[in-house]
mmCIF file with all atom_site columns, C-alpha atoms in Angstrom:
data_model
loop_
_atom_site.group_PDB
_atom_site.id
_atom_site.type_symbol
_atom_site.label_atom_id
_atom_site.label_alt_id
_atom_site.label_comp_id
_atom_site.label_asym_id
_atom_site.label_entity_id
_atom_site.label_seq_id
_atom_site.pdbx_PDB_ins_code
_atom_site.Cartn_x
_atom_site.Cartn_y
_atom_site.Cartn_z
_atom_site.occupancy
_atom_site.B_iso_or_equiv
_atom_site.pdbx_formal_charge
_atom_site.auth_seq_id
_atom_site.auth_comp_id
_atom_site.auth_asym_id
_atom_site.auth_atom_id
_atom_site.pdbx_PDB_model_num
ATOM 1   C CA . UNK A 1 1   ? 79.065  115.261 86.979  1.00 0.00 ? 1   UNK A CA 1
ATOM 2   C CA . UNK A 1 2   ? 79.280  111.513 85.831  1.00 0.00 ? 2   UNK A CA 1
ATOM 3   C CA . UNK A 1 3   ? 76.902  109.746 83.641  1.00 0.00 ? 3   UNK A CA 1
ATOM 4   C CA . UNK A 1 4   ? 76.309  106.410 81.870  1.00 0.00 ? 4   UNK A CA 1
ATOM 5   C CA . UNK A 1 5   ? 74.086  106.214 78.809  1.00 0.00 ? 5   UNK A CA 1
ATOM 6   C CA . UNK A 1 6   ? 72.780  103.264 76.837  1.00 0.00 ? 6   UNK A CA 1
ATOM 7   C CA . UNK A 1 7   ? 72.855  103.662 73.099  1.00 0.00 ? 7   UNK A CA 1
ATOM 8   C CA . UNK A 1 8   ? 69.109  104.028 72.410  1.00 0.00 ? 8   UNK A CA 1
ATOM 9   C CA . UNK A 1 9   ? 66.982  106.377 70.221  1.00 0.00 ? 9   UNK A CA 1
ATOM 10  C CA . UNK A 1 10  ? 65.760  107.766 73.743  1.00 0.00 ? 10  UNK A CA 1
ATOM 11  C CA . UNK A 1 11  ? 69.218  108.261 74.977  1.00 0.00 ? 11  UNK A CA 1
ATOM 12  C CA . UNK A 1 12  ? 70.431  109.897 71.878  1.00 0.00 ? 12  UNK A CA 1
ATOM 13  C CA . UNK A 1 13  ? 67.410  112.444 71.853  1.00 0.00 ? 13  UNK A CA 1
ATOM 14  C CA . UNK A 1 14  ? 68.223  113.218 75.243  1.00 0.00 ? 14  UNK A CA 1
ATOM 15  C CA . UNK A 1 15  ? 71.942  113.971 74.526  1.00 0.00 ? 15  UNK A CA 1
ATOM 16  C CA . UNK A 1 16  ? 70.974  116.039 71.400  1.00 0.00 ? 16  UNK A CA 1
ATOM 17  C CA . UNK A 1 17  ? 68.538  118.047 73.706  1.00 0.00 ? 17  UNK A CA 1
ATOM 18  C CA . UNK A 1 18  ? 71.395  118.588 76.097  1.00 0.00 ? 18  UNK A CA 1
ATOM 19  C CA . UNK A 1 19  ? 74.053  119.659 73.460  1.00 0.00 ? 19  UNK A CA 1
ATOM 20  C CA . UNK A 1 20  ? 71.252  122.217 72.091  1.00 0.00 ? 20  UNK A CA 1
ATOM 21  C CA . UNK A 1 21  ? 71.880  124.131 75.256  1.00 0.00 ? 21  UNK A CA 1
ATOM 22  C CA . UNK A 1 22  ? 75.184  125.173 73.737  1.00 0.00 ? 22  UNK A CA 1
ATOM 23  C CA . UNK A 1 23  ? 72.889  127.803 71.875  1.00 0.00 ? 23  UNK A CA 1
ATOM 24  C CA . UNK A 1 24  ? 70.822  128.823 74.936  1.00 0.00 ? 24  UNK A CA 1
ATOM 25  C CA . UNK A 1 25  ? 73.503  129.599 77.468  1.00 0.00 ? 25  UNK A CA 1
ATOM 26  C CA . UNK A 1 26  ? 72.805  132.755 79.452  1.00 0.00 ? 26  UNK A CA 1
ATOM 27  C CA . UNK A 1 27  ? 75.324  135.548 79.394  1.00 0.00 ? 27  UNK A CA 1
ATOM 28  C CA . UNK A 1 28  ? 76.205  134.943 83.126  1.00 0.00 ? 28  UNK A CA 1
ATOM 29  C CA . UNK A 1 29  ? 77.610  131.905 84.951  1.00 0.00 ? 29  UNK A CA 1
ATOM 30  C CA . UNK A 1 30  ? 75.670  128.890 84.264  1.00 0.00 ? 30  UNK A CA 1
ATOM 31  C CA . UNK A 1 31  ? 78.191  126.051 84.890  1.00 0.00 ? 31  UNK A CA 1
ATOM 32  C CA . UNK A 1 32  ? 77.874  125.196 81.217  1.00 0.00 ? 32  UNK A CA 1
ATOM 33  C CA . UNK A 1 33  ? 76.861  121.536 80.766  1.00 0.00 ? 33  UNK A CA 1
ATOM 34  C CA . UNK A 1 34  ? 76.326  121.069 84.363  1.00 0.00 ? 34  UNK A CA 1
ATOM 35  C CA . UNK A 1 35  ? 73.890  123.834 84.723  1.00 0.00 ? 35  UNK A CA 1
ATOM 36  C CA . UNK A 1 36  ? 72.016  122.771 81.359  1.00 0.00 ? 36  UNK A CA 1
ATOM 37  C CA . UNK A 1 37  ? 71.441  119.102 82.446  1.00 0.00 ? 37  UNK A CA 1
ATOM 38  C CA . UNK A 1 38  ? 69.268  120.081 85.185  1.00 0.00 ? 38  UNK A CA 1
ATOM 39  C CA . UNK A 1 39  ? 66.831  121.587 82.840  1.00 0.00 ? 39  UNK A CA 1
ATOM 40  C CA . UNK A 1 40  ? 67.085  118.673 80.263  1.00 0.00 ? 40  UNK A CA 1
ATOM 41  C CA . UNK A 1 41  ? 66.186  116.089 83.125  1.00 0.00 ? 41  UNK A CA 1
ATOM 42  C CA . UNK A 1 42  ? 63.354  118.307 84.439  1.00 0.00 ? 42  UNK A CA 1
ATOM 43  C CA . UNK A 1 43  ? 61.802  118.726 80.867  1.00 0.00 ? 43  UNK A CA 1
ATOM 44  C CA . UNK A 1 44  ? 62.458  114.968 79.928  1.00 0.00 ? 44  UNK A CA 1
ATOM 45  C CA . UNK A 1 45  ? 60.844  113.597 83.002  1.00 0.00 ? 45  UNK A CA 1
ATOM 46  C CA . UNK A 1 46  ? 57.999  116.305 82.792  1.00 0.00 ? 46  UNK A CA 1
ATOM 47  C CA . UNK A 1 47  ? 58.104  117.545 86.295  1.00 0.00 ? 47  UNK A CA 1
ATOM 48  C CA . UNK A 1 48  ? 56.275  120.747 87.126  1.00 0.00 ? 48  UNK A CA 1
ATOM 49  C CA . UNK A 1 49  ? 57.975  124.263 87.091  1.00 0.00 ? 49  UNK A CA 1
ATOM 50  C CA . UNK A 1 50  ? 60.251  123.837 83.982  1.00 0.00 ? 50  UNK A CA 1
ATOM 51  C CA . UNK A 1 51  ? 59.209  127.091 82.408  1.00 0.00 ? 51  UNK A CA 1
ATOM 52  C CA . UNK A 1 52  ? 59.841  128.863 85.759  1.00 0.00 ? 52  UNK A CA 1
ATOM 53  C CA . UNK A 1 53  ? 63.206  127.240 86.303  1.00 0.00 ? 53  UNK A CA 1
ATOM 54  C CA . UNK A 1 54  ? 64.207  127.888 82.786  1.00 0.00 ? 54  UNK A CA 1
ATOM 55  C CA . UNK A 1 55  ? 63.454  131.754 83.157  1.00 0.00 ? 55  UNK A CA 1
ATOM 56  C CA . UNK A 1 56  ? 65.725  131.671 86.097  1.00 0.00 ? 56  UNK A CA 1
ATOM 57  C CA . UNK A 1 57  ? 68.293  130.022 83.969  1.00 0.00 ? 57  UNK A CA 1
ATOM 58  C CA . UNK A 1 58  ? 68.119  132.359 80.956  1.00 0.00 ? 58  UNK A CA 1
ATOM 59  C CA . UNK A 1 59  ? 68.300  135.416 83.535  1.00 0.00 ? 59  UNK A CA 1
ATOM 60  C CA . UNK A 1 60  ? 71.649  134.321 84.951  1.00 0.00 ? 60  UNK A CA 1
ATOM 61  C CA . UNK A 1 61  ? 73.860  137.427 84.351  1.00 0.00 ? 61  UNK A CA 1
ATOM 62  C CA . UNK A 1 62  ? 76.423  137.398 86.971  1.00 0.00 ? 62  UNK A CA 1
ATOM 63  C CA . UNK A 1 63  ? 80.011  136.102 87.003  1.00 0.00 ? 63  UNK A CA 1
ATOM 64  C CA . UNK A 1 64  ? 81.366  132.894 88.840  1.00 0.00 ? 64  UNK A CA 1
ATOM 65  C CA . UNK A 1 65  ? 82.426  135.053 91.718  1.00 0.00 ? 65  UNK A CA 1
ATOM 66  C CA . UNK A 1 66  ? 78.659  135.716 92.397  1.00 0.00 ? 66  UNK A CA 1
ATOM 67  C CA . UNK A 1 67  ? 76.898  132.385 92.665  1.00 0.00 ? 67  UNK A CA 1
ATOM 68  C CA . UNK A 1 68  ? 73.597  133.270 94.620  1.00 0.00 ? 68  UNK A CA 1
ATOM 69  C CA . UNK A 1 69  ? 71.386  133.434 91.498  1.00 0.00 ? 69  UNK A CA 1
ATOM 70  C CA . UNK A 1 70  ? 72.936  130.212 90.077  1.00 0.00 ? 70  UNK A CA 1
ATOM 71  C CA . UNK A 1 71  ? 72.272  128.269 93.207  1.00 0.00 ? 71  UNK A CA 1
ATOM 72  C CA . UNK A 1 72  ? 68.753  129.750 93.211  1.00 0.00 ? 72  UNK A CA 1
ATOM 73  C CA . UNK A 1 73  ? 68.256  128.273 89.636  1.00 0.00 ? 73  UNK A CA 1
ATOM 74  C CA . UNK A 1 74  ? 69.666  124.849 90.786  1.00 0.00 ? 74  UNK A CA 1
ATOM 75  C CA . UNK A 1 75  ? 67.449  124.726 93.960  1.00 0.00 ? 75  UNK A CA 1
ATOM 76  C CA . UNK A 1 76  ? 64.444  125.583 91.398  1.00 0.00 ? 76  UNK A CA 1
ATOM 77  C CA . UNK A 1 77  ? 64.966  122.345 89.780  1.00 0.00 ? 77  UNK A CA 1
ATOM 78  C CA . UNK A 1 78  ? 66.100  119.916 92.404  1.00 0.00 ? 78  UNK A CA 1
ATOM 79  C CA . UNK A 1 79  ? 63.265  121.019 94.589  1.00 0.00 ? 79  UNK A CA 1
ATOM 80  C CA . UNK A 1 80  ? 60.830  119.885 91.999  1.00 0.00 ? 80  UNK A CA 1
ATOM 81  C CA . UNK A 1 81  ? 62.604  116.746 91.074  1.00 0.00 ? 81  UNK A CA 1
ATOM 82  C CA . UNK A 1 82  ? 62.643  115.624 94.817  1.00 0.00 ? 82  UNK A CA 1
ATOM 83  C CA . UNK A 1 83  ? 64.423  112.418 95.722  1.00 0.00 ? 83  UNK A CA 1
ATOM 84  C CA . UNK A 1 84  ? 66.686  110.386 93.508  1.00 0.00 ? 84  UNK A CA 1
ATOM 85  C CA . UNK A 1 85  ? 64.696  108.010 91.398  1.00 0.00 ? 85  UNK A CA 1
ATOM 86  C CA . UNK A 1 86  ? 64.298  105.868 88.278  1.00 0.00 ? 86  UNK A CA 1
ATOM 87  C CA . UNK A 1 87  ? 62.044  108.164 85.970  1.00 0.00 ? 87  UNK A CA 1
ATOM 88  C CA . UNK A 1 88  ? 60.030  106.140 83.297  1.00 0.00 ? 88  UNK A CA 1
ATOM 89  C CA . UNK A 1 89  ? 59.338  108.715 80.636  1.00 0.00 ? 89  UNK A CA 1
ATOM 90  C CA . UNK A 1 90  ? 58.980  108.983 76.799  1.00 0.00 ? 90  UNK A CA 1
ATOM 91  C CA . UNK A 1 91  ? 60.037  105.435 75.946  1.00 0.00 ? 91  UNK A CA 1
ATOM 92  C CA . UNK A 1 92  ? 63.022  105.435 78.108  1.00 0.00 ? 92  UNK A CA 1
ATOM 93  C CA . UNK A 1 93  ? 64.335  105.936 81.543  1.00 0.00 ? 93  UNK A CA 1
ATOM 94  C CA . UNK A 1 94  ? 66.324  108.666 83.366  1.00 0.00 ? 94  UNK A CA 1
ATOM 95  C CA . UNK A 1 95  ? 67.917  107.587 86.718  1.00 0.00 ? 95  UNK A CA 1
ATOM 96  C CA . UNK A 1 96  ? 69.294  110.148 89.142  1.00 0.00 ? 96  UNK A CA 1
ATOM 97  C CA . UNK A 1 97  ? 71.290  108.351 91.738  1.00 0.00 ? 97  UNK A CA 1
ATOM 98  C CA . UNK A 1 98  ? 71.801  109.346 95.531  1.00 0.00 ? 98  UNK A CA 1
ATOM 99  C CA . UNK A 1 99  ? 74.906  111.127 96.339  1.00 0.00 ? 99  UNK A CA 1
ATOM 100 C CA . UNK A 1 100 ? 78.004  109.132 96.899  1.00 0.00 ? 100 UNK A CA 1
ATOM 101 C CA . UNK A 1 101 ? 76.376  105.879 95.527  1.00 0.00 ? 101 UNK A CA 1
ATOM 102 C CA . UNK A 1 102 ? 77.006  106.081 91.953  1.00 0.00 ? 102 UNK A CA 1
ATOM 103 C CA . UNK A 1 103 ? 80.387  104.463 90.432  1.00 0.00 ? 103 UNK A CA 1
ATOM 104 C CA . UNK A 1 104 ? 82.394  107.761 90.790  1.00 0.00 ? 104 UNK A CA 1
ATOM 105 C CA . UNK A 1 105 ? 82.615  110.525 93.299  1.00 0.00 ? 105 UNK A CA 1
ATOM 106 C CA . UNK A 1 106 ? 84.580  113.683 93.849  1.00 0.00 ? 106 UNK A CA 1
ATOM 107 C CA . UNK A 1 107 ? 88.079  112.549 94.985  1.00 0.00 ? 107 UNK A CA 1
ATOM 108 C CA . UNK A 1 108 ? 88.473  115.614 97.336  1.00 0.00 ? 108 UNK A CA 1
ATOM 109 C CA . UNK A 1 109 ? 85.525  114.576 99.480  1.00 0.00 ? 109 UNK A CA 1
ATOM 110 C CA . UNK A 1 110 ? 86.668  110.984 99.752  1.00 0.00 ? 110 UNK A CA 1
ATOM 111 C CA . UNK A 1 111 ? 90.043  112.080 100.891 1.00 0.00 ? 111 UNK A CA 1
ATOM 112 C CA . UNK A 1 112 ? 91.611  110.659 97.698  1.00 0.00 ? 112 UNK A CA 1
ATOM 113 C CA . UNK A 1 113 ? 90.983  107.274 99.181  1.00 0.00 ? 113 UNK A CA 1
ATOM 114 C CA . UNK A 1 114 ? 89.092  104.158 97.935  1.00 0.00 ? 114 UNK A CA 1
ATOM 115 C CA . UNK A 1 115 ? 88.459  100.514 98.729  1.00 0.00 ? 115 UNK A CA 1
ATOM 116 C CA . UNK A 1 116 ? 88.619  97.196  96.949  1.00 0.00 ? 116 UNK A CA 1
ATOM 117 C CA . UNK A 1 117 ? 85.670  96.304  98.908  1.00 0.00 ? 117 UNK A CA 1
ATOM 118 C CA . UNK A 1 118 ? 83.025  98.993  98.702  1.00 0.00 ? 118 UNK A CA 1
ATOM 119 C CA . UNK A 1 119 ? 82.049  102.415 97.305  1.00 0.00 ? 119 UNK A CA 1
ATOM 120 C CA . UNK A 1 120 ? 83.147  104.382 94.119  1.00 0.00 ? 120 UNK A CA 1
ATOM 121 C CA . UNK A 1 121 ? 85.547  102.913 91.601  1.00 0.00 ? 121 UNK A CA 1
ATOM 122 C CA . UNK A 1 122 ? 86.597  106.181 90.248  1.00 0.00 ? 122 UNK A CA 1
ATOM 123 C CA . UNK A 1 123 ? 87.390  109.685 91.613  1.00 0.00 ? 123 UNK A CA 1
ATOM 124 C CA . UNK A 1 124 ? 86.153  112.708 89.681  1.00 0.00 ? 124 UNK A CA 1
ATOM 125 C CA . UNK A 1 125 ? 88.052  116.059 89.629  1.00 0.00 ? 125 UNK A CA 1
ATOM 126 C CA . UNK A 1 126 ? 91.616  114.731 89.896  1.00 0.00 ? 126 UNK A CA 1
ATOM 127 C CA . UNK A 1 127 ? 93.563  117.071 87.601  1.00 0.00 ? 127 UNK A CA 1
ATOM 128 C CA . UNK A 1 128 ? 97.134  117.103 89.130  1.00 0.00 ? 128 UNK A CA 1
ATOM 129 C CA . UNK A 1 129 ? 99.380  114.288 87.908  1.00 0.00 ? 129 UNK A CA 1
ATOM 130 C CA . UNK A 1 130 ? 101.124 114.373 91.263  1.00 0.00 ? 130 UNK A CA 1
ATOM 131 C CA . UNK A 1 131 ? 97.984  113.048 92.832  1.00 0.00 ? 131 UNK A CA 1
ATOM 132 C CA . UNK A 1 132 ? 98.181  109.913 90.598  1.00 0.00 ? 132 UNK A CA 1
ATOM 133 C CA . UNK A 1 133 ? 101.993 109.174 90.778  1.00 0.00 ? 133 UNK A CA 1
ATOM 134 C CA . UNK A 1 134 ? 102.496 110.023 94.533  1.00 0.00 ? 134 UNK A CA 1
ATOM 135 C CA . UNK A 1 135 ? 99.143  109.677 96.279  1.00 0.00 ? 135 UNK A CA 1
ATOM 136 C CA . UNK A 1 136 ? 97.394  106.763 94.452  1.00 0.00 ? 136 UNK A CA 1
ATOM 137 C CA . UNK A 1 137 ? 100.109 104.727 93.539  1.00 0.00 ? 137 UNK A CA 1
ATOM 138 C CA . UNK A 1 138 ? 103.334 103.120 95.331  1.00 0.00 ? 138 UNK A CA 1
ATOM 139 C CA . UNK A 1 139 ? 104.565 102.101 91.979  1.00 0.00 ? 139 UNK A CA 1
ATOM 140 C CA . UNK A 1 140 ? 102.778 103.226 89.049  1.00 0.00 ? 140 UNK A CA 1
ATOM 141 C CA . UNK A 1 141 ? 104.728 101.353 86.374  1.00 0.00 ? 141 UNK A CA 1
ATOM 142 C CA . UNK A 1 142 ? 103.889 98.098  88.167  1.00 0.00 ? 142 UNK A CA 1
ATOM 143 C CA . UNK A 1 143 ? 100.241 99.070  89.039  1.00 0.00 ? 143 UNK A CA 1
ATOM 144 C CA . UNK A 1 144 ? 100.837 98.936  92.721  1.00 0.00 ? 144 UNK A CA 1
ATOM 145 C CA . UNK A 1 145 ? 98.288  100.941 94.769  1.00 0.00 ? 145 UNK A CA 1
ATOM 146 C CA . UNK A 1 146 ? 99.583  102.956 97.823  1.00 0.00 ? 146 UNK A CA 1
ATOM 147 C CA . UNK A 1 147 ? 98.510  101.249 101.064 1.00 0.00 ? 147 UNK A CA 1
ATOM 148 C CA . UNK A 1 148 ? 97.635  104.547 102.570 1.00 0.00 ? 148 UNK A CA 1
ATOM 149 C CA . UNK A 1 149 ? 94.882  105.176 99.935  1.00 0.00 ? 149 UNK A CA 1
ATOM 150 C CA . UNK A 1 150 ? 93.071  101.943 100.545 1.00 0.00 ? 150 UNK A CA 1
ATOM 151 C CA . UNK A 1 151 ? 90.371  101.571 103.145 1.00 0.00 ? 151 UNK A CA 1
ATOM 152 C CA . UNK A 1 152 ? 88.432  98.749  104.481 1.00 0.00 ? 152 UNK A CA 1
ATOM 153 C CA . UNK A 1 153 ? 84.569  98.720  104.051 1.00 0.00 ? 153 UNK A CA 1
ATOM 154 C CA . UNK A 1 154 ? 83.982  99.758  107.629 1.00 0.00 ? 154 UNK A CA 1
ATOM 155 C CA . UNK A 1 155 ? 86.250  102.913 107.251 1.00 0.00 ? 155 UNK A CA 1
ATOM 156 C CA . UNK A 1 156 ? 85.010  103.835 103.941 1.00 0.00 ? 156 UNK A CA 1
ATOM 157 C CA . UNK A 1 157 ? 81.252  103.544 104.959 1.00 0.00 ? 157 UNK A CA 1
ATOM 158 C CA . UNK A 1 158 ? 81.775  105.748 107.961 1.00 0.00 ? 158 UNK A CA 1
ATOM 159 C CA . UNK A 1 159 ? 83.626  108.327 105.984 1.00 0.00 ? 159 UNK A CA 1
ATOM 160 C CA . UNK A 1 160 ? 80.738  108.565 103.630 1.00 0.00 ? 160 UNK A CA 1
ATOM 161 C CA . UNK A 1 161 ? 78.392  108.850 106.709 1.00 0.00 ? 161 UNK A CA 1
ATOM 162 C CA . UNK A 1 162 ? 80.479  111.700 107.997 1.00 0.00 ? 162 UNK A CA 1
ATOM 163 C CA . UNK A 1 163 ? 80.266  113.512 104.894 1.00 0.00 ? 163 UNK A CA 1
ATOM 164 C CA . UNK A 1 164 ? 76.474  113.347 105.018 1.00 0.00 ? 164 UNK A CA 1
ATOM 165 C CA . UNK A 1 165 ? 76.604  114.712 108.712 1.00 0.00 ? 165 UNK A CA 1
ATOM 166 C CA . UNK A 1 166 ? 79.073  117.583 107.451 1.00 0.00 ? 166 UNK A CA 1
ATOM 167 C CA . UNK A 1 167 ? 76.900  118.589 104.376 1.00 0.00 ? 167 UNK A CA 1
ATOM 168 C CA . UNK A 1 168 ? 73.505  118.807 105.884 1.00 0.00 ? 168 UNK A CA 1
ATOM 169 C CA . UNK A 1 169 ? 72.141  120.867 103.021 1.00 0.00 ? 169 UNK A CA 1
ATOM 170 C CA . UNK A 1 170 ? 72.845  118.139 100.552 1.00 0.00 ? 170 UNK A CA 1
ATOM 171 C CA . UNK A 1 171 ? 71.784  115.118 102.757 1.00 0.00 ? 171 UNK A CA 1
ATOM 172 C CA . UNK A 1 172 ? 68.606  114.230 104.464 1.00 0.00 ? 172 UNK A CA 1
ATOM 173 C CA . UNK A 1 173 ? 69.022  113.920 108.107 1.00 0.00 ? 173 UNK A CA 1
ATOM 174 C CA . UNK A 1 174 ? 68.182  111.136 110.493 1.00 0.00 ? 174 UNK A CA 1
ATOM 175 C CA . UNK A 1 175 ? 67.015  107.496 109.989 1.00 0.00 ? 175 UNK A CA 1
ATOM 176 C CA . UNK A 1 176 ? 63.493  108.871 109.442 1.00 0.00 ? 176 UNK A CA 1
ATOM 177 C CA . UNK A 1 177 ? 64.067  111.514 107.172 1.00 0.00 ? 177 UNK A CA 1
ATOM 178 C CA . UNK A 1 178 ? 61.188  113.308 105.627 1.00 0.00 ? 178 UNK A CA 1
ATOM 179 C CA . UNK A 1 179 ? 62.610  114.132 102.430 1.00 0.00 ? 179 UNK A CA 1
ATOM 180 C CA . UNK A 1 180 ? 62.638  110.687 100.803 1.00 0.00 ? 180 UNK A CA 1
ATOM 181 C CA . UNK A 1 181 ? 61.589  107.218 101.636 1.00 0.00 ? 181 UNK A CA 1
ATOM 182 C CA . UNK A 1 182 ? 63.091  105.754 104.800 1.00 0.00 ? 182 UNK A CA 1
ATOM 183 C CA . UNK A 1 183 ? 65.135  103.149 102.946 1.00 0.00 ? 183 UNK A CA 1
ATOM 184 C CA . UNK A 1 184 ? 66.934  106.133 101.156 1.00 0.00 ? 184 UNK A CA 1
ATOM 185 C CA . UNK A 1 185 ? 67.809  108.100 104.224 1.00 0.00 ? 185 UNK A CA 1
ATOM 186 C CA . UNK A 1 186 ? 71.675  108.172 104.346 1.00 0.00 ? 186 UNK A CA 1
ATOM 187 C CA . UNK A 1 187 ? 71.728  107.140 108.021 1.00 0.00 ? 187 UNK A CA 1
ATOM 188 C CA . UNK A 1 188 ? 70.145  103.854 106.946 1.00 0.00 ? 188 UNK A CA 1
ATOM 189 C CA . UNK A 1 189 ? 72.056  103.021 103.700 1.00 0.00 ? 189 UNK A CA 1
ATOM 190 C CA . UNK A 1 190 ? 75.156  105.193 103.107 1.00 0.00 ? 190 UNK A CA 1
ATOM 191 C CA . UNK A 1 191 ? 77.437  103.231 105.449 1.00 0.00 ? 191 UNK A CA 1
ATOM 192 C CA . UNK A 1 192 ? 77.210  100.269 103.106 1.00 0.00 ? 192 UNK A CA 1
ATOM 193 C CA . UNK A 1 193 ? 76.852  102.393 99.829  1.00 0.00 ? 193 UNK A CA 1
ATOM 194 C CA . UNK A 1 194 ? 73.482  100.905 99.395  1.00 0.00 ? 194 UNK A CA 1
ATOM 195 C CA . UNK A 1 195 ? 71.293  103.846 98.936  1.00 0.00 ? 195 UNK A CA 1
ATOM 196 C CA . UNK A 1 196 ? 69.261  102.942 95.616  1.00 0.00 ? 196 UNK A CA 1
ATOM 197 C CA . UNK A 1 197 ? 67.102  105.278 93.571  1.00 0.00 ? 197 UNK A CA 1
ATOM 198 C CA . UNK A 1 198 ? 63.301  105.176 94.344  1.00 0.00 ? 198 UNK A CA 1
ATOM 199 C CA . UNK A 1 199 ? 60.876  103.386 91.718  1.00 0.00 ? 199 UNK A CA 1
ATOM 200 C CA . UNK A 1 200 ? 59.264  105.592 89.252  1.00 0.00 ? 200 UNK A CA 1
ATOM 201 C CA . UNK A 1 201 ? 55.939  105.201 91.180  1.00 0.00 ? 201 UNK A CA 1
ATOM 202 C CA . UNK A 1 202 ? 57.454  105.201 94.835  1.00 0.00 ? 202 UNK A CA 1
ATOM 203 C CA . UNK A 1 203 ? 56.536  107.947 97.170  1.00 0.00 ? 203 UNK A CA 1
ATOM 204 C CA . UNK A 1 204 ? 57.341  110.834 98.066  1.00 0.00 ? 204 UNK A CA 1
ATOM 205 C CA . UNK A 1 205 ? 56.161  111.487 94.392  1.00 0.00 ? 205 UNK A CA 1
ATOM 206 C CA . UNK A 1 206 ? 57.147  114.592 92.460  1.00 0.00 ? 206 UNK A CA 1
ATOM 207 C CA . UNK A 1 207 ? 54.432  116.696 90.715  1.00 0.00 ? 207 UNK A CA 1
ATOM 208 C CA . UNK A 1 208 ? 54.604  116.036 87.011  1.00 0.00 ? 208 UNK A CA 1
ATOM 209 C CA . UNK A 1 209 ? 52.809  117.404 84.108  1.00 0.00 ? 209 UNK A CA 1
ATOM 210 C CA . UNK A 1 210 ? 51.792  113.947 82.653  1.00 0.00 ? 210 UNK A CA 1
ATOM 211 C CA . UNK A 1 211 ? 49.225  111.550 84.083  1.00 0.00 ? 211 UNK A CA 1
ATOM 212 C CA . UNK A 1 212 ? 50.522  108.337 85.848  1.00 0.00 ? 212 UNK A CA 1
ATOM 213 C CA . UNK A 1 213 ? 51.243  105.783 83.228  1.00 0.00 ? 213 UNK A CA 1
ATOM 214 C CA . UNK A 1 214 ? 51.279  108.313 80.270  1.00 0.00 ? 214 UNK A CA 1
ATOM 215 C CA . UNK A 1 215 ? 54.711  110.049 80.916  1.00 0.00 ? 215 UNK A CA 1
#
């Protein structure tokens, strides 16, 4: 995952809570920090179902080759969080961005390509030096990008839309998708990388354990 954190008491408390899961990890595969942050977000924004989802997390006992129970745990959290949004809670804010609209995306899904005009500015998951010196750059010592890497805004936007079409389990479908507000449906905003988080009080709302205005 990729994160940006403002140095505030709220943020430091969030990070310490996240770090505390180092002592709560189950015996099975839990994706370490990536699994734990699901629960930290759910607990922080006070969405219903935290205890149920944490039980699923604590019960994980399978290796990385058997991921069904892990993905059941992830679904438990994400179903309750609902659409990406700005969550106002506990004297701070937690923002979850729609897929492909943040500052970094997985390089493999972006075909190791980028644009000077639009889209992510960093690629996550690049672990092979050859990708940097042979794919991204024509001349690394002069910082000259390879022309085959760069796409224009139209090409980049269309590629993002194609990803949404290919991974239907991860993106709402259609221009009138029911999972989120119409403005956040990928068909309406992903081509320009302009899918923004919903406001804290913008429908469709998640069910929270706190009262409106007191979270």
